[in-house]
Short mmCIF file of C-alpha atoms in Angstrom, two decimals:
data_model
loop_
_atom_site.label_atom_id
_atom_site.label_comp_id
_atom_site.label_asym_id
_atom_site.label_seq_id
_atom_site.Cartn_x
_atom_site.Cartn_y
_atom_site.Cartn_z
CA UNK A 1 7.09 -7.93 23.39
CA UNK A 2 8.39 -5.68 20.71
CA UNK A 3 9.03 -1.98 21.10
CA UNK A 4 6.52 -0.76 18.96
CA UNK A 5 3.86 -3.27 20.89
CA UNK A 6 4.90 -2.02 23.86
CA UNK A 7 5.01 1.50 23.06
CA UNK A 8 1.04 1.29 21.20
CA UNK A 9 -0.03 -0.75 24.23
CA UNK A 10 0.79 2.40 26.72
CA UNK A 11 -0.46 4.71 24.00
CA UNK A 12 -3.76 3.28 24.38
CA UNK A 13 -3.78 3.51 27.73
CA UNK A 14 -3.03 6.80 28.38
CA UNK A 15 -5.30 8.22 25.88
CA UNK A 16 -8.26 5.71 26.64
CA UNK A 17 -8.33 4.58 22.96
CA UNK A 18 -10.40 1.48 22.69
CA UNK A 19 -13.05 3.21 25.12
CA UNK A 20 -13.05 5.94 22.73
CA UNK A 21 -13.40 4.06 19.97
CA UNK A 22 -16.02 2.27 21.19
CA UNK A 23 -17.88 5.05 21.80
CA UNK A 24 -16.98 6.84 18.64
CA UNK A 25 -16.27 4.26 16.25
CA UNK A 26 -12.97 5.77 15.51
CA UNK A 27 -10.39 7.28 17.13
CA UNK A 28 -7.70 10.57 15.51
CA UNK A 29 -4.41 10.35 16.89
CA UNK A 30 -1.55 12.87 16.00
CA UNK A 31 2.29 12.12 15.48
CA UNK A 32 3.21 14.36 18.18
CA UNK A 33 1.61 12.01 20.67
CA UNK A 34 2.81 8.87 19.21
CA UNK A 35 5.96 10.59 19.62
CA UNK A 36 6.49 10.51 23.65
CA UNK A 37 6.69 6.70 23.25
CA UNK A 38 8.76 6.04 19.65
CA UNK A 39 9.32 7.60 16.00
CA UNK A 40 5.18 7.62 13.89
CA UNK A 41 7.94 6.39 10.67
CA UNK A 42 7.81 3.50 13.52
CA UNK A 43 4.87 2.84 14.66
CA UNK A 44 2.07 3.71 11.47
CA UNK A 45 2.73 2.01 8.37
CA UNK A 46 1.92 -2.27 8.76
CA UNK A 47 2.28 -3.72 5.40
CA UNK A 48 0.30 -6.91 5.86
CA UNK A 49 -2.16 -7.54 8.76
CA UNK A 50 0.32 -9.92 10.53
CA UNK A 51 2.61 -7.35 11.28
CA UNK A 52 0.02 -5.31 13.60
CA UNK A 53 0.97 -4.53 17.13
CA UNK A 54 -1.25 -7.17 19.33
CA UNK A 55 -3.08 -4.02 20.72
CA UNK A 56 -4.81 -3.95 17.16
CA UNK A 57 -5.24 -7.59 16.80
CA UNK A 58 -6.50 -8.20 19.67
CA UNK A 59 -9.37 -5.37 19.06
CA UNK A 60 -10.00 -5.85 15.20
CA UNK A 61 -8.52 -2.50 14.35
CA UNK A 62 -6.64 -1.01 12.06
CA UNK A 63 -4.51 2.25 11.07
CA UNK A 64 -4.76 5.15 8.43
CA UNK A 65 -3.04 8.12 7.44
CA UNK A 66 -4.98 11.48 7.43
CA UNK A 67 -2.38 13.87 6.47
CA UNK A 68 1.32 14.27 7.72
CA UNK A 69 0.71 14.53 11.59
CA UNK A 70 -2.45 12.59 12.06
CA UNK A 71 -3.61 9.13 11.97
CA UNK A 72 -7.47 7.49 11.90
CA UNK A 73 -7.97 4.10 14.36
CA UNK A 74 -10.67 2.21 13.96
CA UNK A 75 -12.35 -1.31 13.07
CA UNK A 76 -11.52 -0.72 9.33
CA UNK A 77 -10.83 -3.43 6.86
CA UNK A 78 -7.78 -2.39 4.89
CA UNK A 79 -5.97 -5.24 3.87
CA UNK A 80 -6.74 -7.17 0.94
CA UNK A 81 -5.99 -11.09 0.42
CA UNK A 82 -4.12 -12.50 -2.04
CA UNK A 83 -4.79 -15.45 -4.24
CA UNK A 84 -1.58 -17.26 -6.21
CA UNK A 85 -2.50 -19.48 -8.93
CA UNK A 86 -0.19 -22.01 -8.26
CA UNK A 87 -0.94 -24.14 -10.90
CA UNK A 88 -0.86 -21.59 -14.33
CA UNK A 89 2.36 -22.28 -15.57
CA UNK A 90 4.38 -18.86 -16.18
CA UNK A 91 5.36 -17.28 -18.98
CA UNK A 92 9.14 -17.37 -20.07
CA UNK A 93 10.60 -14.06 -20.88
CA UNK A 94 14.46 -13.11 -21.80
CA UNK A 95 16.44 -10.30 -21.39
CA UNK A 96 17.32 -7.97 -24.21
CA UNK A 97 20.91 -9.24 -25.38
CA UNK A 98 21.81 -5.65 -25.51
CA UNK A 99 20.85 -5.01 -21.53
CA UNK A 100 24.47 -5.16 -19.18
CA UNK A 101 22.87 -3.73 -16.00
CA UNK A 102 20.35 -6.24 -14.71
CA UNK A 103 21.26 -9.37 -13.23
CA UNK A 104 18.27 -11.71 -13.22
CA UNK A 105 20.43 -13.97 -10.66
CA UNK A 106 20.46 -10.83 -8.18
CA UNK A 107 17.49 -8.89 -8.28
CA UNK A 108 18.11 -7.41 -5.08
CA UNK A 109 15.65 -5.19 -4.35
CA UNK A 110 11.73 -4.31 -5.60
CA UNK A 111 13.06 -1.64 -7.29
CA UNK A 112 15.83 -3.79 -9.36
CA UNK A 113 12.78 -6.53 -9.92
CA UNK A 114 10.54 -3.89 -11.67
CA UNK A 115 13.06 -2.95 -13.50
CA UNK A 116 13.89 -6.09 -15.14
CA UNK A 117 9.94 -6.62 -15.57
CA UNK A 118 9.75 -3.30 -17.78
CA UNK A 119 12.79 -4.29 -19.93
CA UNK A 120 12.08 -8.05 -20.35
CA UNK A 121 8.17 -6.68 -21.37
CA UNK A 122 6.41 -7.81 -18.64
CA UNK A 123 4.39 -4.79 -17.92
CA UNK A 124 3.76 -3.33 -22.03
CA UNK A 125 2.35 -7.20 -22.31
CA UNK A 126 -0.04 -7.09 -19.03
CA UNK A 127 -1.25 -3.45 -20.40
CA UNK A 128 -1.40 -4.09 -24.10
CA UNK A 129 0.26 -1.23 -25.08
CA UNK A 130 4.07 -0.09 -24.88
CA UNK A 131 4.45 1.76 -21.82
CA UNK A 132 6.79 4.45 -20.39
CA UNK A 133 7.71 4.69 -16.53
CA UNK A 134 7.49 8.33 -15.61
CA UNK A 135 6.87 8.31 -12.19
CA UNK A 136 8.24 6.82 -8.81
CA UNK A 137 8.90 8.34 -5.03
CA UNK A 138 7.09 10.06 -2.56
CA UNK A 139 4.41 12.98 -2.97
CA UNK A 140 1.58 14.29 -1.79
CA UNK A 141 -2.09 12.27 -1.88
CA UNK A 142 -3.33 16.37 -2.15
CA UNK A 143 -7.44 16.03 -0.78
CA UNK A 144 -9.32 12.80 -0.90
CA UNK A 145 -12.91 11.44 0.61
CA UNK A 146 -14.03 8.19 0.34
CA UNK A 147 -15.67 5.58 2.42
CA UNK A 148 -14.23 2.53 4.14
CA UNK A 149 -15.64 -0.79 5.77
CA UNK A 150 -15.54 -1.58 8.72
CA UNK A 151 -15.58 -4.72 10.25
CA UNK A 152 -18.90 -4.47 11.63
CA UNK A 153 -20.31 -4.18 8.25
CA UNK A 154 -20.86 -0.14 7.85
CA UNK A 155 -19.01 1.99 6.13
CA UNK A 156 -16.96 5.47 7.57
CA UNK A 157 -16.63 8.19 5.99
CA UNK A 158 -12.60 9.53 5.88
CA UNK A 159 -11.16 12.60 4.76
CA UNK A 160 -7.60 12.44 4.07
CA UNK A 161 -5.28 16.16 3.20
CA UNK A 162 -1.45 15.92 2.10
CA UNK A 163 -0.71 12.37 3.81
CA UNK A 164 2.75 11.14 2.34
CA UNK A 165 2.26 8.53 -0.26
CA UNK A 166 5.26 6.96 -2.44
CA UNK A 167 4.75 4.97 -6.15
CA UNK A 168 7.30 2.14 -6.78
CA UNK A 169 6.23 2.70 -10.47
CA UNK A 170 4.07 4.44 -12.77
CA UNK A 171 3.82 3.47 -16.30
CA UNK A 172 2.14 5.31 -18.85
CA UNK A 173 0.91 4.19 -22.39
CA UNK A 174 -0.95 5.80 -25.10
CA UNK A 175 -4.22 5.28 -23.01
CA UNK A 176 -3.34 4.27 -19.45
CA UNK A 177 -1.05 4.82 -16.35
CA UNK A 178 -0.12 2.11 -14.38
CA UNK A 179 0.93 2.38 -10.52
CA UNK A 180 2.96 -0.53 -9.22
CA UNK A 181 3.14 -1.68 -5.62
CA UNK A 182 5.97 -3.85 -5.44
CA UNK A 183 6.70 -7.09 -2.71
CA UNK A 184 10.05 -8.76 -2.65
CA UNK A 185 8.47 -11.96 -1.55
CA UNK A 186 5.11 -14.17 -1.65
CA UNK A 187 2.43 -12.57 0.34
CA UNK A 188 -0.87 -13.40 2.06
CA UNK A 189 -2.14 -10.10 1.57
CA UNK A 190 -0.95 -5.95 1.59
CA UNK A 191 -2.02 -2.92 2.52
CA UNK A 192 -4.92 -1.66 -0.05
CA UNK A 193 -4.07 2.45 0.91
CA UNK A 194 -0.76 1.61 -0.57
CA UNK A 195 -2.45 1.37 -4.21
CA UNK A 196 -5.70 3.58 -3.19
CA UNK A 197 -3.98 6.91 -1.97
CA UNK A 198 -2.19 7.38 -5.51
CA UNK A 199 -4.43 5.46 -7.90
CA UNK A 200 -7.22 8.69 -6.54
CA UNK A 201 -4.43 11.28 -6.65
CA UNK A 202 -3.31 10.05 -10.47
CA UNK A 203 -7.19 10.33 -11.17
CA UNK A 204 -7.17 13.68 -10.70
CA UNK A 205 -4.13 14.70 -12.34
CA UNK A 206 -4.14 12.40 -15.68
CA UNK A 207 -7.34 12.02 -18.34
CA UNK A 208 -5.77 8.63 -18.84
CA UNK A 209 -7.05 5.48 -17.33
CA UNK A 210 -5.08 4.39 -14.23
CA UNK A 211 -4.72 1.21 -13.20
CA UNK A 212 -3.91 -0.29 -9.85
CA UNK A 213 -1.61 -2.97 -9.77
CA UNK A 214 0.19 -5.52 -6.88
CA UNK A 215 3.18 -6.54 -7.84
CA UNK A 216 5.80 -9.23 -6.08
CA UNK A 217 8.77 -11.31 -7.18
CA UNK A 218 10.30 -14.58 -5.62
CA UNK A 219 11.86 -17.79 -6.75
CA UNK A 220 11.87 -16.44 -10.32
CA UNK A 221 8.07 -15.33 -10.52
CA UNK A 222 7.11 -12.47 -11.36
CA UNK A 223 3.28 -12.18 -9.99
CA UNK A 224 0.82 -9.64 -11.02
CA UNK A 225 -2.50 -8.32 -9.46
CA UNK A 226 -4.64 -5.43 -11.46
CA UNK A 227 -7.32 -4.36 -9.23
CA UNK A 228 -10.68 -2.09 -9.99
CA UNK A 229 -11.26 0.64 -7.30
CA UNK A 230 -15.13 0.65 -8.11
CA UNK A 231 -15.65 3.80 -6.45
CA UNK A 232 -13.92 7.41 -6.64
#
């Protein structure tokens, strides 16, 4: 068993979660008691749904940021499948001539494979429109309601104030932004908060259109995934 299994699986324990939740339907736990057993950085952020502690699995739940120093459990579905179309034959690009600085045989990094997608084109063709990146990192999400399913069918209600949120890329054109999530691999599925959290910050900070998108590269392929949140 893995540290951070073992260290949720006494969490739960000593703070009665799944009884709670249970009860509840949710349960609010705060960094500084995921602490006494390992680092939050550690034990909070699960990319893809495989990558859950067996705790969670095991109980159908999930995990969400709040703000910096608390976290929402509960039966939530938060991870979104997704589909390859294995048989659409890809579009060739090229290089510029003129570009020295990316080596297409060694994108090492999500970071290096955007950046060979916004020079070769990639993303000013997806868009329609020649695009700009003006924003990566970490910030703030600021305030944000919204509802979430759950597993059961209903939906919760969640507040979230100030949680951390990072942007591999944001692209802006004459009439949209675009925020990238980026994969260095095939996927089954990713985190949907990852794209949420800033697609409703950017909404309140730009007039322009913003558009969520999943991004991965592997074996050559540059995938992309624009998603509609339909609600704000």
């Amino acid at each position: 068993m893995t540290k951070t299994n073992k260290a949720w699986e006494k969490l739960f324990n000593s703070f009665s979660i799944i009884e709670k939740i249970l009860t509840e339907g949710f349960y609010v736990i705060e960094a500084k008691d995921i602490r006494k057993e390992r680092e939050p950085r550690l034990m909070a952020k699960f990319d893809h749904e495989e990558n859950l502690p067996e705790v969670f699995k095991q109980n159908d739940l999930s995990i969400l940021p709040i703000t910096r120093s608390k976290y929402i459990l509960g039966n939530f579905k938060v991870y979104q499948k997704i589909h390859y179309k294995m048989t659409k034959d890809p579009k060739i690009v090229y290089l510029p001539k003129d570009i020295t600085t990316i080596d297409t045989t060694n994108l090492y990094s999500e970071s290096a494979a955007l950046h060979c997608a916004f020079v070769t084109g990639m993303i000013d063709d997806l868009i329609g429109e020649k695009t700009i990146q003006t924003v990566s990192g970490r910030m703030s999400s600021k305030t944000i309601d919204f509802e979430v399913a759950t597993r059961n069918g209903t939906m919760k209600k969640i507040k979230v104030e100030n949680s951390q949120i990072e942007i591999d890329g944001g692209y802006e054109s004459k009439e949209h932004f675009c925020i990238i999530e980026a994969k260095k691999e095939t996927v089954e599925d990713f985190l949907i908060r990852q794209l949420y959290y800033p697609y409703r910050l950017w909404n309140q900070k730009t007039r322009k259109k913003v558009i969520p998108i999943f991004f991965t590269y592997s074996n050559d392929i540059f995938s992309f995934f624009v998603f509609k949140f339909d609600e704000l």
